[in-house]
Amino acid sequence: MDVDPALPGMGHPDDPMGDYPASPPDRHPLSPGSDQPGDPDHPSDPVSTCPVSPGTVYPNEPAEQQASGSTHRETLYPNPVSTCTPDDEVVYHSIDPFLDITSDEEDDWRDPTTGGIPLRGKKPNRGYDMHQCPLITAVHASGIHELRVRPCRCALGRHIPVFDQMLYMGLYPASRKQTRTVFTFEALDDYDLENLETKASAAKHYDKLIRLTANAFPSMVPKRYRELLRIAREWRNLKSRQRAGYAYSPADVIPAGGLALFCPTCPQPGVNLPEDWRDDPDKKKYMRTLLADGNFKQDHLVMKYDEDDVPLSDGHGYMVTKAPFDTYLSATSDPVTVEPSCHEHRAVSQQNQSHAHLDVTGIGAIACGRHGCFYPHAVVNFRKGEGQRYMDYAFVQAILYVRDLLVVLLLYDIMCQFWVNFLKRMRAMPDDLQLPGGVEFKRGIGLFHVHGHVKECFARYAPTFIQGAGMLDGEIIETLWNLLNYTASSARAMSWFHRQEYIDTHMGDSNWKKLIGMVAAIFQKWKNAVDQAAESDQDFQSLCASVGKEKFDKWSAEEADAQNRRNEDPTAMDIFDIKEEEAPGKTVMANIWIYRELEPNTATTRGSTSWITMGIRITEQQIELRKEVRKAGKFPTPDQTKKILEKRQSLQQQIDTFKAQSRAFCSLTNEPDPDPSASTLPDDWEDDPDQPSGTDGTHEEEEILEESSDGREAERVAVPLPSSFGKVACKTRLQSLAAIELDLRIGQANDALRFLRIAIGQKSFNFRTKFRVGSGNSGYKNRLRNYAENHTLQMTIDQAAQVYLSSRRAMETLGASQEILSKFKILTKAHISSSTAVVDPNARGERNNGLSWIWHTQHDPAKDPAWLDELYRVNWLRAKSRRDRWAEELALTRAEMDWTKLFHQHRRDQWLSRANEAKANYPKLQYYAHKQAKTWDLLVSQVDNALSRMN
């Protein structure tokens, strides 16, 4: 093929680590007979000696490679510099990325019709007409170019399709019949990488190319945006097949998820586990952790014309195959929505909600809970909200992906509701979706979401109390959504299958980044586990020394019994929480008012309770954010600044939403002014005298915050609740809403006092068992660690105190009676100080020291020894749980490093096997296989280095 002129940078790069499709999509160019000179089965095959076939010498290759006749360029697509037979008078020119554009040599010439781009070598023959040498548009990474080309028509080359000739030249035609546009491989790689890293859309990328081509005259540049969308799909599909090894067995049927890359560290029999793994006595570390979540950003618009939509890899990546999933949905239905027994979550309340302009309202995905890698063929589209049947299908696909590991931990933010009929739904699954026999399920809720549930859910579902989970927060998928959501605006208007492949590509890139960073991540987790396992064990032993053997044996038996019964009866785990008759909290108060709203002829506007609850929750988040600002101090790090700004942005969005909804309940003609004192501690609160200088939070940061704040930060904006409008408004136009808020504030105060009692009791307990028992806790390092733990408890106490103060101020504004205000007294620093009297009221010198009033609202330790014993028991159980989880984490991280090495070795051996197979059948494909094997071998070496540091 004659190309006039050359594009700077065209051709295959010399980087040996680059990966390019080894074959055109219509046929395998290196199949037997196509590259074997003298093949007896193809004696007249012209490809064997055509100058655009393998066997040509290329520029910029080392002399020894030219002499050997085996070059990198030859392996994938040649770039000829020799000439055809003399009769054809066609000269082939070097497409050289290193042309000297300033050279004045005779062999360098410029063509004014192409902008004077220099060419090195002989000037192309102009004797043929322009119909045989058509003008085409070439899209390159440097811009959009127009040039003339002439296919090879010699006796040897005319049998090679023009499409193949262009592929050999590093050009991807936009059509197979009459090619008028081509994309260089570098252009497609450039767009692919830019889209993955910056999430720039194809439209933005093409706009960049237009500016690179003619910044002052963009209208003169050919528009090839639609062609870029289509060819980029084909290019990604080719590369995914190549990376998965299907170029070496093109006849193989690609299974579900066959083109997807999965986690190298999760246990997978036959891939990264030793052959004798079943004989390992430590069975807990082979538990798989599946983390599920929904994403409502990834919706999809209804297509006007979907009959021309063509799938290239339906079900080969992370999203499930469309037809079987549609069949499953048509045969199943979600159960009738019932009143949730826990808090109302979006996944429950909107599970059957649809939108007329959307055929997909979001996606649901399964990721490995410990490492954050998406599971292949386990991402589903929501048609009507986050219904149970969608996530059932996703869970089943993930479980079936690794069939031999039968202990599975399921994490889902609404697991308490989702699990109710889960096993029943599994038994009703179609035959092809039936789970393997003997599967044992454990279930949990991530630590962030579980605190939004009723308090009982914490002990029943928090990963902290799940055996075998290690130190797991169960929220890692939220970090994956953060990056994937940048693609939502581009994917929303794509065709169905284009969107599916687009999401697959970005999920695959996410998994690849996890893979290459896995060794460093595991090593860091192992280092942390080494320290924390020793510390948590020392803490637990200290607690054991302070309790008698009788209680030790009793509590150990209770803990073992609860763990054994938790799968059948989650309430057995309630022993990890304090048993007490509690005053009604905010949730109980909210439920009472919601029931009143549902009564006929009620005077309360429906939805007002939920609206006020949202506002109170926002005020609590403001207090939390102010704590973050204080913690960051005068000179926050860039990461701390980024975290604070992100939280401010999220909080401001919630405030804007709350204000928009408020129009349905009250008028905002007089919006309240900011009230900084509503969420700060009083000025007379001094530092904790029990803490050494510099280890507990002084309020110097509070002054810094005051100096830099103008009242417009999200954490300081007054939320327009009834209490923000003053006493007069609460007694007149906002009277009905004020009554609701008053009850909710009472519940909020009860919750805050409960947190205060638990935290103060824990802090006082620490002083008795860690600071004053002597043995095992002396020494500078241990004292610093104990002070740091108490510092964390003190921050929790301060935050609960701020919530209480905020609720009590609101009670005054809302017109609370004197009886209520006398029960909820004004809180001072002295009321929440730690004291030996809390844990040992009979100690010397403590007989006449009365406890703060916060202990008398429900329990008085001096008069209620049973409650004090309950506090001891819960502290002991939680310390044991912490010790056990860190011990599991230490064992898991060590095993995970070994599993990662075995995974890399497995992939290396796969590519070496493909190289050996290609040697007999497809000799030109050995190069890529050996290159991949080398990459995986380097990753094995990386693991070996980490293991040497761990031993």
mmCIF file with all atom_site columns, N, CA and C in Angstrom, residues 579-600:
data_model
loop_
_atom_site.group_PDB
_atom_site.id
_atom_site.type_symbol
_atom_site.label_atom_id
_atom_site.label_alt_id
_atom_site.label_comp_id
_atom_site.label_asym_id
_atom_site.label_entity_id
_atom_site.label_seq_id
_atom_site.pdbx_PDB_ins_code
_atom_site.Cartn_x
_atom_site.Cartn_y
_atom_site.Cartn_z
_atom_site.occupancy
_atom_site.B_iso_or_equiv
_atom_site.pdbx_formal_charge
_atom_site.auth_seq_id
_atom_site.auth_comp_id
_atom_site.auth_asym_id
_atom_site.auth_atom_id
_atom_site.pdbx_PDB_model_num
ATOM 1  N N  . LYS A 1 579 ? -27.740 -4.495 77.780 1.00 0.00 ? 579 LYS A N  1
ATOM 2  C CA . LYS A 1 579 ? -29.156 -4.735 77.980 1.00 0.00 ? 579 LYS A CA 1
ATOM 3  C C  . LYS A 1 579 ? -29.676 -3.740 79.004 1.00 0.00 ? 579 LYS A C  1
ATOM 4  N N  . GLU A 1 580 ? -30.571 -2.910 78.580 1.00 0.00 ? 580 GLU A N  1
ATOM 5  C CA . GLU A 1 580 ? -31.106 -1.908 79.507 1.00 0.00 ? 580 GLU A CA 1
ATOM 6  C C  . GLU A 1 580 ? -32.443 -1.412 78.997 1.00 0.00 ? 580 GLU A C  1
ATOM 7  N N  . GLU A 1 581 ? -33.219 -0.942 79.940 1.00 0.00 ? 581 GLU A N  1
ATOM 8  C CA . GLU A 1 581 ? -34.480 -0.292 79.600 1.00 0.00 ? 581 GLU A CA 1
ATOM 9  C C  . GLU A 1 581 ? -34.164 1.150  79.216 1.00 0.00 ? 581 GLU A C  1
ATOM 10 N N  . GLU A 1 582 ? -34.296 1.444  77.977 1.00 0.00 ? 582 GLU A N  1
ATOM 11 C CA . GLU A 1 582 ? -33.871 2.756  77.500 1.00 0.00 ? 582 GLU A CA 1
ATOM 12 C C  . GLU A 1 582 ? -35.046 3.707  77.352 1.00 0.00 ? 582 GLU A C  1
ATOM 13 N N  . ALA A 1 583 ? -34.753 4.971  77.528 1.00 0.00 ? 583 ALA A N  1
ATOM 14 C CA . ALA A 1 583 ? -35.727 5.990  77.188 1.00 0.00 ? 583 ALA A CA 1
ATOM 15 C C  . ALA A 1 583 ? -35.890 6.005  75.669 1.00 0.00 ? 583 ALA A C  1
ATOM 16 N N  . PRO A 1 584 ? -37.053 6.348  75.173 1.00 0.00 ? 584 PRO A N  1
ATOM 17 C CA . PRO A 1 584 ? -37.279 6.321  73.722 1.00 0.00 ? 584 PRO A CA 1
ATOM 18 C C  . PRO A 1 584 ? -36.325 7.266  72.992 1.00 0.00 ? 584 PRO A C  1
ATOM 19 N N  . GLY A 1 585 ? -35.692 6.725  71.972 1.00 0.00 ? 585 GLY A N  1
ATOM 20 C CA . GLY A 1 585 ? -34.762 7.526  71.182 1.00 0.00 ? 585 GLY A CA 1
ATOM 21 C C  . GLY A 1 585 ? -35.454 8.207  70.020 1.00 0.00 ? 585 GLY A C  1
ATOM 22 N N  . LYS A 1 586 ? -34.650 8.801  69.164 1.00 0.00 ? 586 LYS A N  1
ATOM 23 C CA . LYS A 1 586 ? -35.178 9.563  68.032 1.00 0.00 ? 586 LYS A CA 1
ATOM 24 C C  . LYS A 1 586 ? -35.966 8.682  67.079 1.00 0.00 ? 586 LYS A C  1
ATOM 25 N N  . THR A 1 587 ? -35.497 7.457  66.849 1.00 0.00 ? 587 THR A N  1
ATOM 26 C CA . THR A 1 587 ? -36.187 6.566  65.917 1.00 0.00 ? 587 THR A CA 1
ATOM 27 C C  . THR A 1 587 ? -37.570 6.191  66.435 1.00 0.00 ? 587 THR A C  1
ATOM 28 N N  . VAL A 1 588 ? -37.658 5.883  67.724 1.00 0.00 ? 588 VAL A N  1
ATOM 29 C CA . VAL A 1 588 ? -38.946 5.520  68.306 1.00 0.00 ? 588 VAL A CA 1
ATOM 30 C C  . VAL A 1 588 ? -39.915 6.699  68.216 1.00 0.00 ? 588 VAL A C  1
ATOM 31 N N  . MET A 1 589 ? -39.437 7.881  68.545 1.00 0.00 ? 589 MET A N  1
ATOM 32 C CA . MET A 1 589 ? -40.280 9.075  68.455 1.00 0.00 ? 589 MET A CA 1
ATOM 33 C C  . MET A 1 589 ? -40.755 9.319  67.024 1.00 0.00 ? 589 MET A C  1
ATOM 34 N N  . ALA A 1 590 ? -39.848 9.120  66.063 1.00 0.00 ? 590 ALA A N  1
ATOM 35 C CA . ALA A 1 590 ? -40.227 9.334  64.662 1.00 0.00 ? 590 ALA A CA 1
ATOM 36 C C  . ALA A 1 590 ? -41.299 8.342  64.234 1.00 0.00 ? 590 ALA A C  1
ATOM 37 N N  . ASN A 1 591 ? -41.170 7.095  64.651 1.00 0.00 ? 591 ASN A N  1
ATOM 38 C CA . ASN A 1 591 ? -42.170 6.093  64.285 1.00 0.00 ? 591 ASN A CA 1
ATOM 39 C C  . ASN A 1 591 ? -43.541 6.437  64.844 1.00 0.00 ? 591 ASN A C  1
ATOM 40 N N  . ILE A 1 592 ? -43.565 6.949  66.068 1.00 0.00 ? 592 ILE A N  1
ATOM 41 C CA . ILE A 1 592 ? -44.848 7.336  66.677 1.00 0.00 ? 592 ILE A CA 1
ATOM 42 C C  . ILE A 1 592 ? -45.538 8.393  65.826 1.00 0.00 ? 592 ILE A C  1
ATOM 43 N N  . TRP A 1 593 ? -44.804 9.401  65.409 1.00 0.00 ? 593 TRP A N  1
ATOM 44 C CA . TRP A 1 593 ? -45.403 10.481 64.621 1.00 0.00 ? 593 TRP A CA 1
ATOM 45 C C  . TRP A 1 593 ? -45.767 10.021 63.210 1.00 0.00 ? 593 TRP A C  1
ATOM 46 N N  . ILE A 1 594 ? -44.988 9.118  62.636 1.00 0.00 ? 594 ILE A N  1
ATOM 47 C CA . ILE A 1 594 ? -45.337 8.618  61.298 1.00 0.00 ? 594 ILE A CA 1
ATOM 48 C C  . ILE A 1 594 ? -46.663 7.861  61.351 1.00 0.00 ? 594 ILE A C  1
ATOM 49 N N  . TYR A 1 595 ? -46.866 7.064  62.410 1.00 0.00 ? 595 TYR A N  1
ATOM 50 C CA . TYR A 1 595 ? -48.152 6.379  62.557 1.00 0.00 ? 595 TYR A CA 1
ATOM 51 C C  . TYR A 1 595 ? -49.290 7.381  62.695 1.00 0.00 ? 595 TYR A C  1
ATOM 52 N N  . ARG A 1 596 ? -49.044 8.472  63.390 1.00 0.00 ? 596 ARG A N  1
ATOM 53 C CA . ARG A 1 596 ? -50.084 9.509  63.523 1.00 0.00 ? 596 ARG A CA 1
ATOM 54 C C  . ARG A 1 596 ? -50.405 10.131 62.173 1.00 0.00 ? 596 ARG A C  1
ATOM 55 N N  . GLU A 1 597 ? -49.382 10.307 61.341 1.00 0.00 ? 597 GLU A N  1
ATOM 56 C CA . GLU A 1 597 ? -49.620 10.887 60.016 1.00 0.00 ? 597 GLU A CA 1
ATOM 57 C C  . GLU A 1 597 ? -50.509 10.010 59.152 1.00 0.00 ? 597 GLU A C  1
ATOM 58 N N  . LEU A 1 598 ? -50.443 8.700  59.376 1.00 0.00 ? 598 LEU A N  1
ATOM 59 C CA . LEU A 1 598 ? -51.218 7.765  58.569 1.00 0.00 ? 598 LEU A CA 1
ATOM 60 C C  . LEU A 1 598 ? -52.664 7.631  59.036 1.00 0.00 ? 598 LEU A C  1
ATOM 61 N N  . GLU A 1 599 ? -52.974 8.181  60.186 1.00 0.00 ? 599 GLU A N  1
ATOM 62 C CA . GLU A 1 599 ? -54.340 8.100  60.695 1.00 0.00 ? 599 GLU A CA 1
ATOM 63 C C  . GLU A 1 599 ? -55.268 8.973  59.863 1.00 0.00 ? 599 GLU A C  1
ATOM 64 N N  . PRO A 1 600 ? -56.519 8.543  59.685 1.00 0.00 ? 600 PRO A N  1
ATOM 65 C CA . PRO A 1 600 ? -57.463 9.385  58.918 1.00 0.00 ? 600 PRO A CA 1
ATOM 66 C C  . PRO A 1 600 ? -57.783 10.680 59.665 1.00 0.00 ? 600 PRO A C  1
#
